[in-house]
Amino acid sequence: MAENGSRQRAKVPAKALWISAVALAVPMLGGIAFPDSLGDYGALLWLLGLIPAFLLAYYRGWRGVATALAAGMAALALTQVLASSFGLVIPNLLFGIVVAYIAISLGIGWLAEVMHRDKDRVEDMAYTDGLTRLPNRRHARFFLENEFSAAGRGRMLCAVLFDLDHFKTYNDTYGHAAGDDALKTFGDILARTTRRSNLSARFGGEEFVSILAGTSAEGAMVFAERVRTMIRGHKLGTPPLTVSAGVATYHPSMRSPDELLAAADHALYQAKRAGRDRVKLFGRALTALKPDSTGIDEHPFGEAEGEPEGEYPRSPEELGRTHPGAGLLPEEASGFGKGRRVLVIEADGGLRTGTTDYLSKQGFIVEAAADAPEAILALRQEFDVAIAGYPLPSATGHDMVATVKSRWPATQVISLGKDNQGTMAEALRAGADRFLPKPFDVERLRTEMAQSLRRRDRVVAERLEMRLLSVETRERQDRAWTEIFQGLRVLVFAAETRDPYTKGHGDRTAAFARAIGRSFVKRGGTIDLYTLELGCHVHDLGKIHVPDEILNREGSLEEEEWRLLQAHCKIGRGIVEPIVGDDDVLAAVTWHHERWDGSGYPDKLAGDAIPLVARIAAIADTLSALVSGRPYRRASSWPEALDSVRNDFGSSFDPGLAEAFEDAVPEMTEIFQRTGNAER
């Protein structure tokens, strides 16, 4: 199985090598060309030799420092030889400089190794499932994208999706600790069975994926059957815990890795529908494979009892082009959307009305919006599916897709647009789960909706699973989070160091937010104070990508500079999301500049559409910023800052939080007295 342990050191860029060479050349030339002018100070020029140590340590750790030290000593020896041949006097300070050079280089090397180990540990946490120690969904995604590209050049590729059968019942019967052990056992089976050139990962909950490069469909079926047999052999529970699997092979008509996974997902569903504890192949029968076990279904789409016939593509030429019929999906009966909520965002009135009417007849609770502002107001509540048309008035690109997906990550987004690759690619990049080209028929819409509901249910079940983790697993997760956030705090410190006016701003914002949140809870509200505080600690992390000249500008910003500054919210989310993924933390990072009246950024959310943690973070962030000076204004006094925030309830801030704010003022005053005066 592909490993995700210690990462390979980065390649040293040519620019760093040139700088290192110049740093060593300057003291050599100075000592030989200007010995009299420099005198004893010429020895100090050799401190420039520390520059290669710093640069190479950053990229190569101890190995880089050793290289820099060897180069520095060689340069020093060459200089001494040349100086002696020319009869030049060697400075008396040189011996001390050499000792200092070696000592500092060794210190740099030690520090670099510590930083590299911390970085490797954080990366390992970001790419590894904490329970099974298999690669996680994100790692699998990267691996699949690389192999999918290779498959386009002729390399065979298969994907296998595994799902433990009746796992919820197993958990309820034997307890979540036993469920965790079962997941770890299955993870061990995959780890032992998967070749090192391939990858098996935990995809979420009780679902796993194996990406088999250079493997035929027959080989993938044999692999899946071997895994199925091994898990039965462990006799976990009574009756024994089993697994179902869906196998799909790459075909040139597939346009993205998502289509390969979707094909495997369809095959997995068929395995579940046919009675579980079996393996099915998407798209064709395996007439050439005759295994002894009956776990492999040789006719997955048409000959098994109770299976519909003729609706899946039966030839490789159709794979990826013919869309599966809605009859294969679990919601095939009329009214399949009963009680589910859908948001339809479409500028075309006729298309919007027709889509809304059809979905309403299928039992969906439908809310419609003609443009982005209407849709944003509707996002005060969560929907199962959002259908987002393109283009929209008052929205550029697929911004609406990104807004829906970032506000409610579990909501499945179907993007509507012109039938071309560019529009589809833009929608998927923005976060859409599926793309539906205009015009479309009712059957295609029905199929997409049924698939989206299944994906939505899986995501919700996975989150519920995480909430029901055993105490021991939660403790392990909390320890991992602590280490991850230590790494993020280092990045926050680096960002604040670049802007002296914001030193300590993250910590103070978190302290203010905790005080307001605690008051909110005392007044009967519900909020996770832990994730609120963590989100506020790193809320400005995205500013690490904003140039210094913009952060420290005394005058007003140009329009393009202002857009770049505003982008720090989305950039910060992009940094934090792969590592943490908690909705509350991401909300604080993404929307702490949104305003109650819709005048904020980056998504112009308004009212209750702004997550509660982001509304509290906005108050705490503003209060902390007011009592800190900026290049373009003086710091406000504490009473001035409090009055300024009070005046903005109802416009910038949620008026429902005004009383919690007032209750928290004494605690926040103590926090300001400890932290504020030193930073004004």
XYZ file of C-alpha atoms in Angstrom:
680
model
C 0.000 0.000 0.000
C 1.237 3.494 -0.767
C 2.767 4.970 2.345
C 2.039 8.379 3.789
C 4.647 8.576 6.501
C 7.655 10.859 6.477
C 7.486 13.192 3.508
C 10.399 13.542 1.125
C 12.377 16.727 1.638
C 11.643 19.512 -0.823
C 13.962 20.169 -3.728
C 16.237 23.179 -3.194
C 15.339 25.862 -5.775
C 18.061 27.283 -7.995
C 17.519 30.765 -6.551
C 18.429 29.540 -3.058
C 21.593 27.907 -4.404
C 22.637 31.128 -6.144
C 22.065 33.156 -2.987
C 24.131 30.632 -1.013
C 26.957 30.815 -3.525
C 26.996 34.633 -3.403
C 26.930 34.567 0.428
C 30.099 32.437 0.426
C 31.797 34.386 -2.373
C 31.475 37.804 -0.685
C 33.723 37.052 2.372
C 36.209 35.231 0.127
C 36.569 38.208 -2.229
C 36.507 40.728 0.626
C 39.259 38.936 2.546
C 41.522 38.693 -0.507
C 40.777 41.952 -2.368
C 40.425 44.359 0.580
C 42.363 42.921 3.526
C 43.769 46.253 4.691
C 40.503 48.177 4.430
C 38.527 45.556 6.312
C 41.135 44.629 8.915
C 39.774 42.497 11.730
C 36.253 43.265 10.538
C 36.911 41.108 7.500
C 36.394 38.053 9.675
C 32.858 39.222 10.413
C 32.048 38.906 6.716
C 32.156 35.150 7.234
C 28.905 35.402 9.173
C 27.320 35.660 5.719
C 28.179 31.981 5.494
C 25.216 31.341 7.802
C 22.857 32.253 4.962
C 23.406 28.920 3.147
C 22.885 27.104 6.442
C 19.522 28.818 6.948
C 18.366 28.264 3.364
C 19.465 24.664 2.998
C 18.205 23.745 6.474
C 14.757 24.997 5.481
C 14.633 22.686 2.481
C 16.801 19.709 3.532
C 17.113 19.703 7.335
C 20.319 18.193 8.758
C 21.475 17.171 5.297
C 21.222 20.755 4.107
C 23.110 22.109 7.113
C 25.878 19.548 6.600
C 26.171 20.586 2.963
C 26.279 24.277 3.890
C 28.841 23.638 6.638
C 31.066 21.661 4.271
C 30.829 24.365 1.608
C 31.605 27.080 4.174
C 34.648 25.247 5.502
C 35.874 24.591 1.951
C 35.478 28.264 1.074
C 37.285 29.284 4.253
C 40.172 26.870 3.568
C 40.473 28.089 -0.033
C 40.553 31.695 1.190
C 43.299 30.875 3.686
C 45.394 29.193 0.997
C 45.016 32.147 -1.361
C 45.695 34.665 1.442
C 48.890 32.845 2.443
C 50.096 32.683 -1.169
C 49.614 36.460 -1.474
C 51.225 37.145 1.917
C 48.050 38.560 3.416
C 47.513 38.774 7.192
C 44.849 36.433 8.614
C 42.537 38.273 11.080
C 42.889 37.325 14.747
C 39.091 36.965 15.088
C 38.908 34.201 12.507
C 39.151 31.285 14.947
C 36.268 32.615 17.043
C 34.195 33.185 13.917
C 34.763 29.586 12.812
C 33.689 28.239 16.205
C 30.594 30.460 16.219
C 29.820 29.478 12.630
C 29.924 25.778 13.439
C 27.908 26.168 16.655
C 25.200 28.300 15.024
C 24.994 25.956 12.008
C 24.469 22.985 14.287
C 21.776 24.925 16.156
C 20.068 25.778 12.872
C 20.193 22.132 11.841
C 18.642 20.982 15.111
C 15.856 23.564 14.878
C 15.190 22.696 11.227
C 14.876 19.009 12.039
C 12.419 19.743 14.842
C 10.343 21.880 12.471
C 10.453 19.223 9.738
C 9.365 16.520 12.175
C 6.479 18.686 13.387
C 5.513 19.405 9.797
C 5.637 15.701 8.910
C 3.516 14.873 11.950
C 0.884 17.483 11.032
C 0.847 16.276 7.418
C 0.505 12.697 8.582
C -2.512 13.668 10.680
C -3.998 15.531 7.720
C -3.675 12.521 5.413
C -4.253 9.591 7.803
C -7.429 8.297 9.413
C -6.931 8.476 13.167
C -8.776 5.233 13.956
C -7.637 2.722 11.310
C -4.293 4.404 10.465
C -5.174 3.964 6.802
C -4.916 6.931 4.436
C -7.996 9.123 4.710
C -10.429 10.414 2.094
C -8.242 13.395 1.179
C -5.175 11.209 0.614
C -7.242 8.800 -1.477
C -8.515 11.695 -3.558
C -5.013 12.903 -4.426
C -3.870 9.382 -5.240
C -6.915 8.723 -7.431
C -6.467 11.955 -9.379
C -2.856 11.044 -10.194
C -3.754 7.508 -11.230
C -6.757 8.726 -13.243
C -4.391 10.914 -15.266
C -2.113 7.916 -15.812
C -5.120 5.836 -16.880
C -5.809 8.427 -19.567
C -2.378 7.550 -20.971
C -3.177 3.839 -21.157
C -2.550 2.456 -17.639
C -5.229 0.142 -16.218
C -7.139 1.438 -13.199
C -9.875 0.027 -10.973
C -11.698 1.405 -7.946
C -13.315 -0.787 -5.279
C -15.757 0.607 -2.721
C -16.336 -1.482 0.425
C -19.159 -0.972 2.909
C -19.545 -3.014 6.104
C -23.005 -4.583 6.141
C -25.465 -3.668 8.903
C -22.703 -1.829 10.736
C -25.119 0.378 12.664
C -26.834 -2.733 14.023
C -23.420 -4.161 14.957
C -22.588 -0.938 16.810
C -25.915 -0.903 18.634
C -25.546 -4.562 19.624
C -21.914 -4.707 20.733
C -21.141 -1.075 21.532
C -19.091 1.577 19.796
C -15.815 0.297 21.223
C -16.432 -3.022 19.447
C -17.411 -1.074 16.342
C -14.099 0.775 16.448
C -12.270 -2.543 16.804
C -14.154 -3.922 13.793
C -13.173 -0.905 11.697
C -9.549 -1.316 12.765
C -9.677 -5.026 11.918
C -11.030 -4.300 8.466
C -8.401 -1.589 8.018
C -5.686 -4.130 8.915
C -7.090 -6.544 6.333
C -6.935 -3.888 3.623
C -3.433 -2.841 4.669
C -2.173 -6.431 4.435
C -3.969 -7.175 1.169
C -3.188 -4.021 -0.811
C 0.009 -3.881 -2.836
C 2.455 -1.061 -2.086
C 1.884 0.432 -5.533
C -1.845 0.769 -4.783
C -3.774 2.463 -2.006
C -6.617 1.557 0.322
C -8.214 4.258 2.446
C -11.063 4.876 4.840
C -13.562 6.869 2.808
C -15.909 7.748 5.661
C -17.843 5.949 8.383
C -17.861 2.235 7.551
C -16.990 2.842 3.891
C -13.535 2.136 2.457
C -12.006 2.532 -0.996
C -9.199 0.687 -2.757
C -7.548 2.261 -5.798
C -5.837 -0.440 -7.832
C -3.452 0.882 -10.480
C -2.285 -1.467 -13.219
C -5.033 -3.949 -12.285
C -7.642 -5.465 -14.599
C -11.308 -5.864 -13.725
C -10.759 -9.561 -13.059
C -7.854 -8.801 -10.715
C -9.924 -6.201 -8.851
C -12.776 -8.679 -8.413
C -10.389 -11.297 -7.028
C -8.913 -8.689 -4.652
C -12.383 -7.653 -3.424
C -13.432 -11.269 -2.963
C -10.284 -12.002 -0.946
C -11.090 -9.081 1.371
C -14.720 -10.215 1.665
C -13.646 -13.722 2.649
C -11.068 -12.510 5.178
C -13.520 -10.317 7.098
C -15.975 -13.223 7.350
C -13.136 -15.392 8.665
C -12.657 -13.092 11.670
C -16.187 -14.011 12.862
C -16.921 -10.589 14.312
C -20.298 -10.919 15.996
C -23.177 -13.367 15.525
C -24.010 -13.607 12.653
C -20.516 -12.589 11.489
C -19.933 -9.059 10.232
C -19.746 -9.031 6.424
C -18.824 -6.546 3.714
C -20.259 -5.637 0.320
C -18.124 -4.301 -2.503
C -18.583 -2.510 -5.799
C -15.902 -2.615 -8.491
C -15.504 -0.240 -11.437
C -12.862 -0.038 -14.143
C -11.578 3.040 -15.929
C -12.923 3.734 -19.413
C -11.732 6.518 -21.787
C -15.230 8.017 -21.856
C -14.946 8.872 -18.149
C -14.241 12.567 -17.733
C -13.224 12.705 -14.068
C -12.311 10.485 -11.099
C -15.795 11.210 -9.736
C -17.319 9.180 -12.560
C -15.125 6.191 -11.709
C -16.146 6.414 -8.049
C -19.794 6.896 -9.034
C -19.621 3.704 -11.094
C -18.146 1.794 -8.136
C -20.826 3.313 -5.905
C -23.588 2.043 -8.232
C -22.076 -1.426 -8.171
C -21.872 -1.272 -4.358
C -25.544 -0.328 -4.182
C -26.409 -3.289 -6.373
C -24.436 -5.574 -4.061
C -26.405 -4.216 -1.105
C -29.690 -4.570 -2.940
C -28.940 -8.146 -3.973
C -28.566 -9.274 -0.351
C -25.171 -7.948 0.806
C -21.997 -9.963 1.477
C -21.063 -9.999 -2.204
C -18.983 -8.259 -4.861
C -20.421 -6.677 -8.002
C -18.829 -5.196 -11.089
C -20.187 -2.108 -12.776
C -21.273 -2.267 -16.403
C -20.675 -5.810 -17.637
C -20.677 -9.487 -16.635
C -17.438 -11.264 -15.819
C -17.971 -14.226 -18.106
C -14.269 -15.102 -18.099
C -13.920 -15.288 -14.319
C -15.189 -18.418 -12.596
C -14.309 -18.212 -8.900
C -15.236 -20.979 -6.504
C -16.950 -18.600 -4.102
C -20.487 -17.419 -4.766
C -19.693 -14.013 -3.328
C -18.883 -12.625 -6.780
C -21.917 -11.963 -8.931
C -21.064 -12.664 -12.552
C -24.165 -10.901 -13.861
C -24.474 -7.833 -11.692
C -27.099 -5.900 -13.652
C -29.825 -8.083 -14.997
C -29.681 -11.748 -14.009
C -29.790 -11.622 -10.217
C -33.210 -12.193 -8.721
C -35.126 -8.999 -8.183
C -32.695 -6.892 -10.203
C -33.969 -4.594 -12.976
C -32.842 -5.509 -16.448
C -31.497 -3.454 -19.304
C -31.037 -0.126 -17.535
C -27.294 -0.084 -16.894
C -24.807 0.249 -19.743
C -23.819 -3.229 -20.858
C -20.866 -2.466 -23.109
C -17.639 -0.609 -22.357
C -18.542 1.900 -25.079
C -21.533 3.070 -23.033
C -19.685 3.353 -19.731
C -19.566 6.956 -18.557
C -21.902 8.157 -21.301
C -25.203 6.444 -20.544
C -26.700 7.687 -17.312
C -28.188 5.019 -15.000
C -31.970 4.953 -14.962
C -33.821 6.128 -11.894
C -35.304 2.647 -11.493
C -31.967 1.431 -10.115
C -32.078 3.869 -7.243
C -33.776 3.285 -3.890
C -36.180 6.197 -4.248
C -37.933 4.798 -7.316
C -41.470 5.049 -5.960
C -43.562 8.129 -6.598
C -43.050 10.832 -4.012
C -39.457 9.795 -3.346
C -38.627 13.243 -1.946
C -41.223 13.280 0.805
C -40.116 15.572 3.623
C -36.773 16.477 2.002
C -35.844 20.138 1.491
C -34.613 21.567 -1.839
C -33.444 25.045 -2.790
C -33.840 25.899 -6.498
C -31.709 28.860 -7.615
C -32.429 29.715 -11.254
C -32.781 33.040 -13.101
C -34.928 31.570 -15.907
C -38.480 31.885 -14.601
C -39.908 29.101 -16.758
C -37.198 26.610 -15.849
C -37.402 27.608 -12.177
C -41.175 27.133 -12.068
C -41.116 23.843 -13.966
C -38.402 22.390 -11.735
C -40.146 23.582 -8.583
C -43.515 22.143 -9.653
C -42.043 18.737 -10.505
C -40.107 18.462 -7.252
C -43.133 19.560 -5.224
C -45.172 16.759 -6.816
C -42.461 14.318 -5.717
C -42.957 15.350 -2.089
C -40.053 17.793 -1.740
C -40.358 20.966 0.339
C -39.113 23.447 -2.247
C -37.874 27.009 -1.838
C -37.032 28.961 -4.988
C -34.753 31.954 -5.587
C -34.197 33.982 -8.754
C -30.823 35.476 -7.829
C -27.961 35.277 -5.350
C -29.335 37.679 -2.678
C -32.597 35.695 -2.434
C -30.665 32.446 -2.224
C -28.356 33.779 0.489
C -31.328 34.750 2.653
C -32.737 31.243 2.167
C -29.498 29.735 3.488
C -30.550 30.558 7.041
C -31.659 26.924 7.088
C -30.061 23.752 5.728
C -31.326 21.987 2.619
C -30.836 18.393 1.519
C -30.138 19.475 -2.071
C -29.520 22.830 -3.773
C -30.003 23.154 -7.539
C -27.918 26.151 -8.626
C -28.391 27.519 -12.151
C -25.663 29.338 -14.070
C -25.364 32.172 -14.879
C -27.156 34.235 -12.214
C -27.690 37.997 -12.003
C -25.611 39.644 -9.231
C -23.267 36.629 -8.977
C -20.050 35.969 -10.864
C -18.831 32.559 -11.991
C -20.121 29.800 -9.751
C -19.863 31.837 -6.555
C -23.337 30.692 -5.513
C -22.250 27.056 -5.618
C -19.242 27.825 -3.415
C -21.413 29.814 -0.990
C -23.959 27.015 -0.550
C -21.275 24.374 -0.165
C -19.189 26.317 2.313
C -22.216 27.361 4.418
C -23.780 23.879 4.541
C -21.084 21.309 3.570
C -23.481 18.343 3.735
C -25.935 19.932 1.288
C -25.616 18.283 -2.119
C -25.281 20.841 -4.921
C -26.398 20.125 -8.487
C -25.147 22.817 -10.855
C -27.120 23.648 -14.009
C -25.354 25.177 -17.001
C -24.452 24.996 -20.663
C -23.391 21.618 -21.954
C -19.664 22.247 -22.314
C -16.528 21.114 -20.507
C -15.534 24.614 -19.356
C -18.795 25.300 -17.524
C -18.823 21.873 -15.915
C -15.202 22.152 -14.789
C -15.866 25.577 -13.265
C -18.880 24.246 -11.367
C -17.003 21.252 -9.983
C -14.074 23.440 -8.947
C -16.510 25.674 -7.064
C -17.706 22.643 -5.084
C -20.690 21.257 -7.001
C -21.337 17.557 -6.429
C -22.925 17.003 -9.838
C -23.371 18.926 -13.071
C -26.612 18.784 -15.075
C -26.454 20.338 -18.575
C -29.331 22.460 -19.848
C -31.784 21.483 -21.210
C -32.569 18.299 -19.291
C -35.506 15.924 -19.092
C -37.478 14.945 -16.016
C -35.954 11.462 -15.884
C -32.421 12.854 -15.736
C -33.392 15.315 -12.988
C -35.045 12.505 -11.052
C -31.919 10.357 -11.256
C -29.639 13.187 -10.146
C -31.917 14.003 -7.209
C -32.081 10.377 -6.093
C -28.299 10.049 -6.214
C -27.850 13.314 -4.334
C -30.173 12.194 -1.546
C -28.178 8.985 -1.137
C -24.914 10.917 -0.921
C -26.478 13.337 1.544
C -27.646 10.469 3.771
C -24.144 9.004 3.768
C -22.566 12.283 4.808
C -25.108 12.797 7.607
C -24.647 9.214 8.831
C -20.879 9.678 8.855
C -21.186 12.807 10.990
C -23.527 11.038 13.383
C -20.993 8.234 13.607
C -18.310 10.728 14.607
C -20.521 12.173 17.340
C -21.049 8.687 18.763
C -17.345 7.873 19.028
C -16.282 6.043 22.148
C -14.706 8.037 24.979
C -11.298 6.542 24.238
C -11.493 7.477 20.567
C -12.623 10.984 21.449
C -9.610 11.361 23.728
C -7.314 10.259 20.904
C -9.034 12.693 18.567
C -8.690 15.546 21.069
C -4.977 14.830 21.468
C -4.559 14.854 17.701
C -6.454 18.135 17.469
C -4.234 19.664 20.124
C -1.114 18.801 18.147
C -2.646 20.001 14.890
C -3.604 23.333 16.377
C -0.163 23.783 17.846
C 1.102 23.627 14.275
C -1.567 26.076 13.093
C -0.752 28.448 15.936
C 2.832 28.594 14.671
C 1.466 29.775 11.316
C -0.750 32.332 13.068
C 2.268 33.640 14.962
C 4.155 33.951 11.669
C 1.252 35.871 10.110
C 0.976 38.237 13.095
C 4.728 38.821 13.126
C 4.453 40.337 9.637
C 1.892 42.853 10.922
C 3.014 44.360 14.263
C -0.414 45.921 14.755
C -2.085 42.505 15.028
C 0.312 40.850 17.456
C -1.771 38.764 19.860
C -4.967 39.604 17.963
C -5.954 35.941 17.462
C -5.560 35.051 21.127
C -7.477 38.114 22.304
C -10.259 37.555 19.764
C -10.593 33.968 21.009
C -10.739 35.157 24.634
C -13.430 37.754 23.831
C -15.425 35.171 21.846
C -15.215 32.670 24.708
C -16.561 35.281 27.128
C -19.479 36.179 24.823
C -20.174 32.511 24.094
C -20.197 31.644 27.798
C -22.723 34.428 28.448
C -24.811 33.193 25.518
C -24.882 29.672 26.988
C -25.820 30.995 30.453
C -28.798 32.742 28.847
C -30.039 29.412 27.439
C -28.228 29.336 24.100
C -26.378 26.367 22.650
C -22.880 26.589 21.188
C -19.651 24.566 21.329
C -17.294 26.921 23.187
C -14.275 24.750 22.385
C -14.625 24.946 18.605
C -15.662 28.624 18.818
C -12.417 29.437 20.604
C -10.293 27.335 18.247
C -11.843 28.978 15.202
C -11.156 32.450 16.568
C -7.537 31.579 17.334
C -6.903 30.935 13.626
C -9.534 33.215 12.067
C -6.980 35.493 10.366
C -4.634 32.727 9.217
C -5.363 33.557 5.571
C -3.558 36.890 5.936
C -0.301 34.982 5.659
C -0.898 35.200 1.887
C -1.541 38.966 1.865
C 1.530 41.076 0.909
C 3.132 43.195 3.657
C 2.657 46.416 1.723
C -1.123 45.875 1.783
C -1.286 44.869 5.450
C 0.758 47.897 6.545
C -0.603 50.475 4.079
C -1.275 53.817 5.769
C -3.548 55.159 3.045
C -6.617 53.676 1.379
C -6.361 50.506 -0.709
C -6.953 50.218 -4.434
C -9.907 48.086 -5.535
C -7.703 45.135 -6.541
C -5.746 45.368 -3.263
C -8.997 45.412 -1.301
C -10.188 42.259 -3.106
C -6.884 40.587 -2.270
C -7.276 41.480 1.407
C -10.859 40.199 1.460
C -9.689 36.900 -0.004
C -7.921 36.042 3.266
C -11.171 34.523 4.577
C -11.390 31.918 1.804
C -7.610 31.397 1.816
C -7.705 30.749 5.559
C -10.474 28.199 5.067
C -8.401 26.506 2.380
C -5.509 26.158 4.830
C -7.556 24.925 7.787
C -10.155 22.689 6.096
C -7.865 19.827 5.000
C -6.406 19.624 8.509
C -9.434 20.144 10.752
C -12.698 19.986 8.817
C -14.920 20.996 11.789
C -17.880 23.088 10.599
C -17.769 25.561 13.512
C -14.029 26.184 13.173
C -14.380 26.685 9.415
C -17.359 29.012 9.919
C -15.350 31.299 12.222
C -12.465 31.382 9.733
C -14.648 31.937 6.648
C -17.389 34.320 7.773
C -16.059 36.475 10.635
C -16.338 39.485 8.286
C -19.966 38.850 7.307
C -22.433 41.429 8.611
C -26.017 41.082 9.836
C -27.326 43.435 7.119
C -25.534 41.558 4.311
C -22.853 44.193 3.732
C -19.906 41.978 4.722
C -17.689 39.566 2.822
C -16.746 37.104 1.319
C -20.251 35.745 0.514
C -22.482 38.647 1.638
C -24.439 36.360 3.953
C -27.094 38.109 5.996
C -29.082 37.508 9.187
C -29.477 33.920 10.350
C -27.741 32.669 7.206
C -24.499 33.576 8.985
C -23.504 30.705 11.321
C -23.778 31.550 15.015
C -20.069 31.016 15.666
C -19.238 33.459 12.869
C -21.631 36.058 14.303
C -19.900 35.845 17.698
C -16.452 35.817 16.069
C -17.358 38.988 14.149
C -18.125 40.852 17.391
C -14.966 39.612 19.127
C -12.779 40.316 16.077
C -14.117 43.872 15.703
C -13.696 44.679 19.400
C -10.120 43.369 19.403
C -9.289 45.304 16.224
C -10.715 48.570 17.587
C -8.427 48.579 20.637
C -5.379 47.898 18.446
C -3.804 50.681 16.430
C -3.529 50.452 12.664
C -1.322 52.358 10.194
C -4.414 54.259 9.027
C -6.010 55.029 12.449
C -5.290 55.284 16.148
C -6.384 52.683 18.670
C -9.745 53.358 20.311
C -10.013 53.540 24.068
C -11.823 50.680 25.755
C -15.036 52.676 26.398
C -14.961 53.966 22.783
C -14.580 50.442 21.429
C -17.465 49.114 23.545
C -19.749 51.960 22.421
C -18.799 51.403 18.786
C -19.788 47.716 18.958
C -23.020 48.538 20.819
C -24.020 50.997 18.089
C -23.623 48.323 15.400
C -26.025 45.736 16.833
C -28.842 45.384 14.315
C -26.711 46.541 11.384
C -23.322 44.829 11.539
C -23.998 42.434 14.424
C -26.787 40.071 15.439
C -29.123 42.054 17.747
C -29.965 38.800 19.511
C -26.405 38.708 20.880
C -26.502 42.201 22.406
C -27.500 41.006 25.871
C -24.865 38.249 25.891
C -22.316 40.898 24.901
C -23.311 43.158 27.779
C -23.134 40.270 30.250
C -19.608 39.514 29.022
C -18.300 43.107 29.282
C -16.781 42.704 32.807
C -14.854 39.569 31.762
C -13.749 41.180 28.484
C -12.596 44.260 30.377
C -10.282 42.088 32.473
C -8.982 40.465 29.284
C -8.305 43.875 27.739
C -6.495 45.094 30.835
C -4.186 42.065 30.619
C -3.554 42.233 26.860
C -4.642 45.545 25.405
C -2.353 48.232 26.754
C 0.838 46.599 25.515
C -0.418 46.552 21.953
C -1.839 50.045 21.584
